[in-house]
Amino acid sequence: KAGVTQTPRYLIKTRGQQVTLSCSPISGHRSVSWYQQTPGQGLQFLFEYFSETQRNKGNFPGRFSGRQFSNSRSEMNVSTLELGDSALYLCASSLESSQTFNSPLHFGNGTRLTVT
Amino acid sequence: DAKTTQPTSMDCAEGRAANLPCNHSTISGNEYVYWYRQIHSQGPQYIIHGLKNNETNEMASLIITEDRKSSTLILPHATLRDTAVYYCIVRVRSGGADGLTFGKGTHLIIQP
C-alpha cells in the first residue's frame, strides 16, 4: 500500500508570497492532519480534517489554512509568508479521526519550506 | 498526557536486538503507549502501539509491564537503517485537540 505522499518535497519562497502544499493520504484513510516541525519548537499541530470537515485547529494564525477534498486528499495554504514560517511541513493520515480514536498517524516525508 | 522518560542515546551492534526503554509511571488506564521514530530528513514513522498486552508487528515488539508504568520497544535484528530518534508517547488518542507531540526521544545508533 502506498504511503502518505506530499508534494512538493522542497519549496523556496520569498516573504509576502503565499504557498500551497499538497497531501495524498494512504488509501482508505479518512483523516488528514498537518504539522509544522522546526528544530526550536519541535512538532506542532496545525489542524486535522476528517470527511472534508476541520475537526481541530492548533494555535497558529489565520494565515495558515487547509481543506480536504472528497477523495480525502488535502491541501494546506500559507498566505503572506514570514521568515519564521520556514519549516518542515508534515502531513499525517489515519484511518479514523485521531481526535476520537487511537488509529495511529502515518506521516509523509514532508515539504521543506524555506522563506527568504 | 502522561509524561515519559527515555534515555537520551543508545548504541546497538548491527544484527543484535535493540531494546529501547520508556518510563511512564503516571500513565492512566485508558492511555495507550505509542512508538514512533524519525530518521534524519524524513517524516516520523509509526512503529507500534499498545494498551496492556504485549504487541508484535513486522517492525518491532512492544513489551508493557504488568503495572503499565514502563515499556520496552524491541527491534529484533537491528540494521544500520534503524539509526534514528525513537519517541515513546503516552496518550488516549493518537491526535486530538492539541495533536501529537514528541519529547526528546532516544537517539539510537546502530554500529556496524
Coordinates of C-alpha atoms in Angstrom, one line a residue:
Chain A
K1 CA 0.0 0.0 0.0
A2 CA 1.4 3.4 -0.9
G3 CA 2.3 5.7 1.9
V4 CA 1.4 9.3 2.5
T5 CA 2.6 11.4 -0.4
Q6 CA 3.5 15.1 0.0
T7 CA 4.3 17.5 -2.8
P8 CA 6.4 19.3 -3.4
R9 CA 9.4 18.0 -1.4
Y10 CA 11.2 21.3 -1.3
L11 CA 10.0 24.9 -1.8
I12 CA 11.7 28.2 -1.7
K13 CA 9.5 31.3 -1.4
T14 CA 10.0 35.0 -0.5
R15 CA 8.4 37.0 2.3
G16 CA 4.9 38.1 1.5
Q17 CA 4.2 35.3 -1.0
Q18 CA 1.7 32.5 -0.5
V19 CA 2.2 28.8 -0.8
T20 CA 0.0 25.7 -1.3
L21 CA 1.2 22.3 -0.1
S22 CA -0.5 19.0 -1.1
C23 CA -1.0 15.7 0.7
S24 CA -2.4 12.4 -0.6
P25 CA -3.2 10.1 2.4
I26 CA -2.9 6.3 2.5
S27 CA -5.8 4.8 0.5
G28 CA -8.8 4.3 2.8
H29 CA -7.7 6.8 5.4
R30 CA -10.2 9.5 6.0
S31 CA -8.3 11.7 8.4
V32 CA -5.5 14.1 7.5
S33 CA -3.6 16.1 10.0
W34 CA -1.0 18.8 9.3
Y35 CA 2.0 19.5 11.5
Q36 CA 4.9 22.0 11.4
Q37 CA 8.3 20.8 12.6
T38 CA 11.2 23.1 13.4
P39 CA 14.4 22.5 15.4
G40 CA 13.4 25.0 18.0
Q41 CA 9.7 24.3 18.5
G42 CA 9.6 20.6 17.6
L43 CA 6.4 19.1 16.2
Q44 CA 3.4 21.5 16.3
F45 CA -0.1 20.6 15.4
L46 CA -1.8 22.8 12.7
F47 CA -5.1 21.2 12.0
E48 CA -7.0 18.0 11.3
Y49 CA -9.5 17.2 8.6
F50 CA -12.0 14.4 8.6
S51 CA -14.6 13.8 5.9
E52 CA -13.9 17.3 4.5
T53 CA -14.5 19.0 7.8
Q54 CA -11.9 20.6 10.0
R55 CA -12.0 18.8 13.3
N56 CA -9.4 20.6 15.3
K57 CA -7.1 23.5 14.9
G58 CA -3.8 24.2 16.7
N59 CA -2.5 27.6 17.8
F60 CA -1.5 29.1 14.5
P61 CA -2.6 32.4 12.9
G62 CA -5.3 32.6 10.3
R63 CA -2.6 32.8 7.6
F64 CA -2.5 29.0 7.9
S65 CA -5.5 27.3 6.3
G66 CA -6.4 24.0 4.8
R67 CA -9.0 21.9 3.2
Q68 CA -9.8 18.4 2.4
F69 CA -11.4 17.0 -0.8
S70 CA -14.0 14.3 -1.2
N71 CA -11.2 11.8 -2.1
S72 CA -9.5 12.6 1.3
R73 CA -6.6 14.5 -0.4
S74 CA -5.7 17.6 1.5
E75 CA -4.1 21.0 0.8
M76 CA -2.6 23.4 3.2
N77 CA -2.2 27.1 2.3
V78 CA 0.0 29.7 4.0
S79 CA -0.5 33.3 3.0
T80 CA 1.7 36.3 3.5
L81 CA 4.8 34.2 4.3
E82 CA 7.1 35.3 7.0
L83 CA 10.7 34.2 7.6
G84 CA 9.5 32.3 10.7
D85 CA 7.4 30.0 8.5
S86 CA 10.5 28.2 7.3
A87 CA 10.0 24.7 8.5
L88 CA 9.3 21.1 7.6
Y89 CA 5.5 20.7 7.0
L90 CA 4.3 17.2 7.7
C91 CA 1.0 15.6 6.7
A92 CA -0.2 12.5 8.5
S93 CA -3.2 10.3 7.7
S94 CA -5.1 7.9 9.9
L95 CA -8.0 5.5 9.3
E96 CA -10.3 7.3 11.7
S97 CA -10.3 10.7 13.3
S98 CA -7.3 11.0 15.6
Q99 CA -9.5 13.1 17.8
T100 CA -11.7 10.3 18.8
F101 CA -9.8 7.1 18.1
N102 CA -6.4 5.6 18.7
S103 CA -5.7 4.9 15.0
P104 CA -2.0 5.7 14.6
L105 CA -0.8 8.6 12.5
H106 CA 1.2 7.7 9.4
F107 CA 3.3 10.6 8.2
G108 CA 4.6 11.6 4.9
N109 CA 8.2 12.8 4.4
G110 CA 7.1 16.4 4.4
T111 CA 7.6 19.6 2.4
R112 CA 10.7 21.6 3.4
L113 CA 9.7 25.2 3.0
T114 CA 12.3 27.9 3.1
V115 CA 11.2 31.6 3.2
T116 CA 13.8 34.2 2.2
Chain B
D1 CA -1.0 13.1 28.6
A2 CA 1.3 11.1 30.8
K3 CA 4.9 12.2 30.9
T4 CA 7.5 9.8 29.5
T5 CA 11.2 9.4 30.3
Q6 CA 13.6 7.9 27.7
P7 CA 17.4 7.7 27.7
T8 CA 19.0 10.4 25.5
S9 CA 21.0 8.0 23.4
M10 CA 21.8 4.3 23.0
D11 CA 24.2 2.2 20.9
C12 CA 23.5 -1.2 19.5
A13 CA 25.5 -3.6 17.3
E14 CA 24.1 -4.4 13.9
G15 CA 22.3 -7.7 13.9
R16 CA 21.6 -7.6 17.6
A17 CA 18.3 -6.8 19.3
A18 CA 17.9 -3.2 20.2
N19 CA 15.9 -2.7 23.4
L20 CA 14.6 0.8 24.0
P21 CA 13.1 1.5 27.4
C22 CA 10.5 4.1 28.3
N23 CA 9.2 5.0 31.7
H24 CA 5.6 6.3 32.0
S25 CA 4.8 5.9 35.7
T26 CA 1.8 8.3 35.7
I27 CA 0.0 6.5 32.8
S28 CA -3.7 6.3 33.3
G29 CA -5.9 3.3 32.5
N30 CA -7.1 4.5 29.1
E31 CA -3.8 5.8 27.8
Y32 CA -2.0 3.9 25.0
V33 CA 1.7 3.6 24.5
Y34 CA 2.8 4.7 21.0
W35 CA 6.2 4.4 19.5
Y36 CA 7.4 6.5 16.5
R37 CA 10.8 7.1 15.1
Q38 CA 12.3 9.7 12.9
I39 CA 15.2 9.2 10.6
H40 CA 17.0 12.4 9.6
S41 CA 15.3 14.4 6.9
Q42 CA 12.3 12.1 6.8
G43 CA 8.8 12.3 8.4
P44 CA 8.1 10.4 11.6
Q45 CA 7.3 6.8 11.2
Y46 CA 4.7 4.9 13.2
I47 CA 6.2 1.7 14.7
I48 CA 3.7 0.1 17.1
H49 CA 1.2 0.9 19.9
G50 CA -0.4 -1.0 22.7
L51 CA -2.6 -0.7 25.8
K52 CA -1.9 -3.6 28.2
N53 CA -0.8 -6.6 26.3
N54 CA 2.4 -7.1 24.5
E55 CA 2.3 -6.4 20.8
T56 CA 4.3 -7.5 17.8
N57 CA 4.3 -6.5 14.2
E58 CA 6.6 -6.7 11.3
M59 CA 8.8 -3.9 12.6
A60 CA 9.1 -4.5 16.3
S61 CA 7.7 -5.8 19.6
L62 CA 6.3 -3.8 22.4
I63 CA 6.6 -5.2 25.9
I64 CA 4.5 -3.4 28.5
T65 CA 5.0 -4.2 32.2
E66 CA 2.1 -5.5 34.2
D67 CA 1.7 -2.3 36.2
R68 CA 2.0 -0.4 32.8
K69 CA 4.5 2.0 34.3
S70 CA 7.2 1.2 31.8
S71 CA 7.6 -0.4 28.4
T72 CA 10.3 -1.6 26.1
L73 CA 10.4 -1.4 22.3
I74 CA 12.4 -4.3 20.8
L75 CA 13.9 -4.2 17.3
P76 CA 14.8 -7.9 16.9
H77 CA 17.6 -7.6 14.4
A78 CA 18.8 -4.1 14.2
T79 CA 20.2 -2.8 10.9
L80 CA 22.1 0.4 10.0
R81 CA 18.8 1.8 8.7
D82 CA 17.3 1.6 12.2
T83 CA 19.6 4.5 13.3
A84 CA 17.0 7.2 14.2
V85 CA 15.4 9.1 17.1
Y86 CA 12.8 7.0 18.8
Y87 CA 9.9 8.6 20.5
C88 CA 7.7 7.0 23.2
I89 CA 4.3 8.7 23.6
V90 CA 1.5 8.0 26.0
R91 CA -2.0 9.3 25.2
V92 CA -5.6 8.4 25.0
R93 CA -6.0 9.1 21.3
S94 CA -3.5 9.3 18.5
G95 CA -4.2 13.0 17.9
G96 CA -6.8 15.2 19.5
A97 CA -7.2 18.9 20.3
D98 CA -3.6 19.6 20.7
G99 CA -2.3 17.0 18.2
L100 CA 0.6 14.7 18.7
T101 CA 3.8 16.0 20.4
F102 CA 7.2 14.4 20.7
G103 CA 9.6 14.7 23.6
K104 CA 13.4 14.5 23.2
G105 CA 13.3 10.7 22.4
T106 CA 16.2 8.3 22.3
H107 CA 18.8 8.6 19.6
L108 CA 19.6 5.0 18.7
I109 CA 22.8 4.5 16.8
I110 CA 23.4 1.1 15.2
Q111 CA 27.1 0.3 14.9
P112 CA 28.4 -1.8 12.1

